[in-house]
PDB file of C-alpha atoms in Angstrom:
ATOM      1  CA  MET A 288     124.309  71.248  84.113  1.00 68.00           C
ATOM      2  CA  ASN A 289     125.794  71.181  87.595  1.00 71.00           C
ATOM      3  CA  ARG A 290     129.153  72.388  88.787  1.00 67.00           C
ATOM      4  CA  ASP A 291     130.815  68.976  88.475  1.00 72.00           C
ATOM      5  CA  GLY A 292     129.641  68.497  84.905  1.00 73.00           C
ATOM      6  CA  PHE A 293     130.858  71.930  83.932  1.00 67.00           C
ATOM      7  CA  THR A 294     134.221  71.371  85.591  1.00 68.00           C
ATOM      8  CA  GLU A 295     134.695  68.103  83.767  1.00 68.00           C
ATOM      9  CA  LEU A 296     133.644  69.627  80.441  1.00 70.00           C
ATOM     10  CA  VAL A 297     135.933  72.628  80.489  1.00 66.00           C
ATOM     11  CA  GLY A 298     138.649  71.266  82.779  1.00 67.00           C
ATOM     12  CA  ASN A 299     140.846  70.279  79.873  1.00 66.00           C
ATOM     13  CA  MET A 300     140.336  73.474  77.885  1.00 70.00           C
ATOM     14  CA  ASN A 301     143.113  76.070  77.913  1.00 73.00           C
ATOM     15  CA  GLY A 302     143.562  79.676  77.080  1.00 76.00           C
ATOM     16  CA  VAL A 303     143.077  83.117  78.576  1.00 78.00           C
ATOM     17  CA  LYS A 304     139.485  83.462  77.370  1.00 78.00           C
ATOM     18  CA  VAL A 305     138.522  80.028  78.752  1.00 76.00           C
ATOM     19  CA  ARG A 306     140.027  80.848  82.163  1.00 77.00           C
ATOM     20  CA  GLU A 307     138.156  84.160  82.269  1.00 81.00           C
ATOM     21  CA  TRP A 308     134.933  82.454  81.263  1.00 77.00           C
ATOM     22  CA  LYS A 309     135.459  79.786  83.972  1.00 77.00           C
ATOM     23  CA  ARG A 310     135.984  82.454  86.635  1.00 81.00           C
ATOM     24  CA  LYS A 311     132.782  84.216  85.634  1.00 83.00           C
ATOM     25  CA  TYR A 312     130.856  80.943  85.597  1.00 79.00           C
ATOM     26  CA  PHE A 313     132.069  79.909  89.047  1.00 79.00           C
ATOM     27  CA  ALA A 314     131.333  83.358  90.458  1.00 84.00           C
ATOM     28  CA  ALA A 315     127.778  83.247  89.059  1.00 83.00           C
ATOM     29  CA  PHE A 316     127.254  79.676  90.247  1.00 81.00           C
ATOM     30  CA  ASN A 317     128.495  80.526  93.747  1.00 80.00           C
ATOM     31  CA  LYS A 318     126.278  83.607  93.877  1.00 87.00           C
ATOM     32  CA  MET A 319     123.237  81.518  92.907  1.00 83.00           C
ATOM     33  CA  GLU A 320     124.148  78.802  95.402  1.00 78.00           C
ATOM     34  CA  ASN A 321     124.509  81.347  98.221  1.00 77.00           C
ATOM     35  CA  ALA A 322     121.152  82.917  97.362  1.00 77.00           C
ATOM     36  CA  LEU A 323     119.469  79.505  97.552  1.00 75.00           C
ATOM     37  CA  ILE A 324     121.138  78.775 100.882  1.00 73.00           C
ATOM     38  CA  GLU A 325     119.866  82.116 102.230  1.00 74.00           C
ATOM     39  CA  ILE A 326     116.328  81.358 101.045  1.00 70.00           C
ATOM     40  CA  LEU A 327     116.374  77.940 102.708  1.00 69.00           C
ATOM     41  CA  ALA A 328     117.717  79.417 105.931  1.00 66.00           C
ATOM     42  CA  GLU A 329     115.030  82.115 105.886  1.00 65.00           C
ATOM     43  CA  ARG A 330     112.305  79.495 105.507  1.00 64.00           C
ATOM     44  CA  LYS A 331     113.541  77.778 108.644  1.00 71.00           C
ATOM     45  CA  SER A 332     113.702  80.989 110.682  1.00 77.00           C
ATOM     46  CA  ALA A 333     111.265  81.685 113.505  1.00 80.00           C
ATOM     47  CA  GLU A 334     110.062  84.863 111.761  1.00 82.00           C
ATOM     48  CA  TYR A 335     109.264  83.029 108.549  1.00 81.00           C
ATOM     49  CA  LEU A 336     107.372  80.275 110.345  1.00 84.00           C
ATOM     50  CA  GLU A 337     105.457  82.824 112.420  1.00 88.00           C
ATOM     51  CA  VAL A 338     104.465  84.921 109.398  1.00 88.00           C
ATOM     52  CA  ARG A 339     103.573  81.863 107.311  1.00 87.00           C
ATOM     53  CA  ASN A 340     101.388  80.612 110.149  1.00 89.00           C
ATOM     54  CA  ALA A 341      99.742  84.062 110.354  1.00 92.00           C
ATOM     55  CA  THR A 342      98.867  83.874 106.654  1.00 91.00           C
ATOM     56  CA  LYS A 343      97.261  80.469 107.201  1.00 93.00           C
ATOM     57  CA  ILE A 344      95.235  81.793 110.135  1.00 95.00           C
ATOM     58  CA  GLY A 345      94.320  84.869 108.086  1.00 94.00           C
ATOM     59  CA  TYR A 346      93.123  82.698 105.227  1.00 94.00           C
ATOM     60  CA  LYS A 347      91.000  80.605 107.586  1.00 96.00           C
ATOM     61  CA  LYS A 348      89.463  83.809 108.935  1.00 97.00           C
ATOM     62  CA  LEU A 349      88.733  85.056 105.420  1.00 97.00           C
ATOM     63  CA  ALA A 350      87.281  81.652 104.469  1.00 97.00           C
ATOM     64  CA  GLU A 351      85.058  81.759 107.543  1.00 98.00           C
ATOM     65  CA  THR A 352      83.793  85.225 106.605  1.00 97.00           C
ATOM     66  CA  ILE A 353      83.077  84.041 103.083  1.00 97.00           C
ATOM     67  CA  HIS A 354      81.215  81.035 104.478  1.00 97.00           C
ATOM     68  CA  GLN A 355      79.280  82.856 107.195  1.00 97.00           C
ATOM     69  CA  VAL A 356      78.665  86.257 105.596  1.00 97.00           C
ATOM     70  CA  LEU A 357      79.137  86.274 101.840  1.00 96.00           C
ATOM     71  CA  VAL A 358      77.636  82.930 100.830  1.00 97.00           C
ATOM     72  CA  PRO A 359      74.403  83.421 102.838  1.00 96.00           C
ATOM     73  CA  LEU A 360      74.091  86.925 101.377  1.00 96.00           C
ATOM     74  CA  ALA A 361      74.585  85.565  97.861  1.00 96.00           C
ATOM     75  CA  ARG A 362      71.944  82.897  98.528  1.00 96.00           C
ATOM     76  CA  GLU A 363      69.504  85.580  99.731  1.00 95.00           C
ATOM     77  CA  GLN A 364      70.171  87.456  96.516  1.00 95.00           C
ATOM     78  CA  GLY A 365      69.335  84.410  94.415  1.00 95.00           C
ATOM     79  CA  SER A 366      72.795  83.032  93.632  1.00 95.00           C
ATOM     80  CA  ASP A 367      73.433  79.301  93.527  1.00 94.00           C
ATOM     81  CA  THR A 368      77.167  79.739  92.896  1.00 92.00           C
ATOM     82  CA  ASP A 369      79.332  77.087  94.523  1.00 94.00           C
ATOM     83  CA  GLU A 370      81.010  78.397  97.683  1.00 95.00           C
ATOM     84  CA  LYS A 371      84.392  77.265  96.359  1.00 95.00           C
ATOM     85  CA  PHE A 372      84.068  79.838  93.574  1.00 95.00           C
ATOM     86  CA  PHE A 373      84.007  82.675  96.135  1.00 96.00           C
ATOM     87  CA  HIS A 374      87.132  81.375  97.869  1.00 95.00           C
ATOM     88  CA  ILE A 375      88.973  81.014  94.575  1.00 94.00           C
ATOM     89  CA  ASN A 376      88.075  84.518  93.401  1.00 95.00           C
ATOM     90  CA  TYR A 377      89.198  86.252  96.578  1.00 96.00           C
ATOM     91  CA  ALA A 378      92.454  84.249  96.714  1.00 93.00           C
ATOM     92  CA  ARG A 379      93.069  85.046  93.032  1.00 93.00           C
ATOM     93  CA  SER A 380      92.525  88.729  93.661  1.00 95.00           C
ATOM     94  CA  ILE A 381      95.163  88.751  96.398  1.00 94.00           C
ATOM     95  CA  ASN A 382      97.576  86.585  94.419  1.00 92.00           C
ATOM     96  CA  LYS A 383      97.207  88.787  91.349  1.00 91.00           C
ATOM     97  CA  ARG A 384      98.137  91.921  93.290  1.00 90.00           C
ATOM     98  CA  LEU A 385     101.262  90.238  94.635  1.00 88.00           C
ATOM     99  CA  GLY A 386     102.269  88.289  91.529  1.00 88.00           C
ATOM    100  CA  ILE A 387     101.839  84.961  93.308  1.00 89.00           C
ATOM    101  CA  LYS A 388     101.336  81.752  91.372  1.00 89.00           C
ATOM    102  CA  PRO A 389      98.687  79.358  92.740  1.00 81.00           C
ATOM    103  CA  LYS A 390      99.855  76.991  95.472  1.00 81.00           C
ATOM    104  CA  SER A 391     103.205  78.707  95.904  1.00 84.00           C
ATOM    105  CA  ARG A 392     102.753  80.482  99.227  1.00 79.00           C
ATOM    106  CA  ASP A 393     105.113  78.097 101.028  1.00 77.00           C
ATOM    107  CA  LYS A 394     107.875  79.371  98.763  1.00 79.00           C
ATOM    108  CA  LEU A 395     107.352  83.099  99.293  1.00 83.00           C
ATOM    109  CA  PRO A 396     109.850  85.399 100.999  1.00 84.00           C
ATOM    110  CA  VAL A 397     108.885  86.865 104.377  1.00 82.00           C
ATOM    111  CA  GLY A 398     108.167  90.340 102.969  1.00 84.00           C
ATOM    112  CA  LYS A 399     105.635  88.990 100.524  1.00 87.00           C
ATOM    113  CA  LEU A 400     104.026  86.847 103.230  1.00 88.00           C
ATOM    114  CA  TYR A 401     103.465  89.989 105.301  1.00 89.00           C
ATOM    115  CA  GLU A 402     101.656  91.510 102.339  1.00 90.00           C
ATOM    116  CA  VAL A 403      99.523  88.385 101.863  1.00 92.00           C
ATOM    117  CA  GLU A 404      98.472  88.569 105.502  1.00 94.00           C
ATOM    118  CA  LYS A 405      97.587  92.282 105.217  1.00 94.00           C
ATOM    119  CA  MET A 406      95.535  91.735 102.080  1.00 95.00           C
ATOM    120  CA  GLN A 407      93.667  88.770 103.539  1.00 96.00           C
ATOM    121  CA  SER A 408      92.764  90.913 106.531  1.00 96.00           C
ATOM    122  CA  MET A 409      91.698  93.769 104.252  1.00 95.00           C
ATOM    123  CA  ALA A 410      89.477  91.436 102.228  1.00 97.00           C
ATOM    124  CA  ASP A 411      87.925  90.042 105.421  1.00 97.00           C
ATOM    125  CA  VAL A 412      87.132  93.503 106.804  1.00 96.00           C
ATOM    126  CA  SER A 413      85.930  94.708 103.410  1.00 96.00           C
ATOM    127  CA  ILE A 414      83.472  91.831 102.972  1.00 97.00           C
ATOM    128  CA  LYS A 415      82.050  92.362 106.457  1.00 97.00           C
ATOM    129  CA  GLY A 416      81.784  96.123 105.987  1.00 96.00           C
ATOM    130  CA  PHE A 417      80.083  96.038 102.609  1.00 95.00           C
ATOM    131  CA  ALA A 418      77.764  93.215 103.694  1.00 96.00           C
ATOM    132  CA  ALA A 419      76.726  95.249 106.749  1.00 95.00           C
ATOM    133  CA  LYS A 420      75.746  98.052 104.370  1.00 94.00           C
ATOM    134  CA  GLY A 421      73.535  95.607 102.481  1.00 91.00           C
ATOM    135  CA  GLU A 422      75.558  95.665  99.275  1.00 94.00           C
ATOM    136  CA  ASP A 423      75.020  93.153  96.473  1.00 94.00           C
ATOM    137  CA  PHE A 424      77.521  90.270  96.643  1.00 96.00           C
ATOM    138  CA  HIS A 425      78.827  91.168  93.173  1.00 95.00           C
ATOM    139  CA  LYS A 426      79.486  94.719  94.296  1.00 97.00           C
ATOM    140  CA  ILE A 427      81.190  93.438  97.446  1.00 97.00           C
ATOM    141  CA  TYR A 428      83.658  91.506  95.305  1.00 96.00           C
ATOM    142  CA  ARG A 429      84.283  94.421  92.938  1.00 96.00           C
ATOM    143  CA  SER A 430      84.732  96.861  95.823  1.00 96.00           C
ATOM    144  CA  THR A 431      87.029  94.515  97.724  1.00 96.00           C
ATOM    145  CA  ASP A 432      89.039  93.823  94.579  1.00 96.00           C
ATOM    146  CA  GLN A 433      89.375  97.569  93.988  1.00 96.00           C
ATOM    147  CA  ALA A 434      90.435  98.155  97.610  1.00 94.00           C
ATOM    148  CA  LEU A 435      93.159  95.527  97.214  1.00 94.00           C
ATOM    149  CA  GLU A 436      94.300  97.122  93.963  1.00 93.00           C
ATOM    150  CA  ASN A 437      94.405 100.563  95.593  1.00 92.00           C
ATOM    151  CA  TYR A 438      96.442  99.218  98.488  1.00 90.00           C
ATOM    152  CA  ALA A 439      98.857  97.508  96.093  1.00 88.00           C
ATOM    153  CA  GLN A 440      99.397 100.744  94.198  1.00 86.00           C
ATOM    154  CA  ILE A 441      99.705 102.946  97.261  1.00 86.00           C
ATOM    155  CA  SER A 442     102.166 100.614  98.968  1.00 79.00           C
ATOM    156  CA  LEU A 443     104.145 100.234  95.723  1.00 68.00           C
ATOM    157  CA  ILE A 444     103.855  96.457  95.827  1.00 61.00           C
ATOM    158  CA  SER A 445     104.373  96.234  92.087  1.00 54.00           C
ATOM    159  CA  GLN A 446     107.747  97.961  92.380  1.00 58.00           C
ATOM    160  CA  ARG A 447     108.883  95.918  95.369  1.00 57.00           C
ATOM    161  CA  PHE A 448     107.757  92.432  94.314  1.00 55.00           C
ATOM    162  CA  LEU A 449     106.758  92.243  90.689  1.00 51.00           C
ATOM    163  CA  ASN A 450     109.841  93.631  88.982  1.00 47.00           C
TER     164      ASN A 450
END
């Protein structure tokens, strides 16, 4: 129900309790409306656009590392897993730590976008580091996933974003 529908519905009702209820409703509706306006304004800000662009660049860098480092290593180790599977798993790992639903990054607040960018960079560096040590591609994923989990816990991401 929108504001107009509510106003029409209760506009003819009288009484002290109805007036109090109306005031509370309008206050809550206005608070929600202002929050949405702030979110929309944030998404148009230069900072938001810059950070969102950084996450896209970071994802491309991670995807390139998966393509150039991880997939060839997996092939050497006898895997015929589709490359897409690797991309999905690493993105899922990051999203899980931040409580992000698939395909919703364009709707994230700036603070969460910063964390996405950090985690993408961590995953990229982690894959390269473990691959350079000659680790098994399964172990690289587990170790990278654990590093992301450790970072999430240390930086208190769950308290800042998931509650």
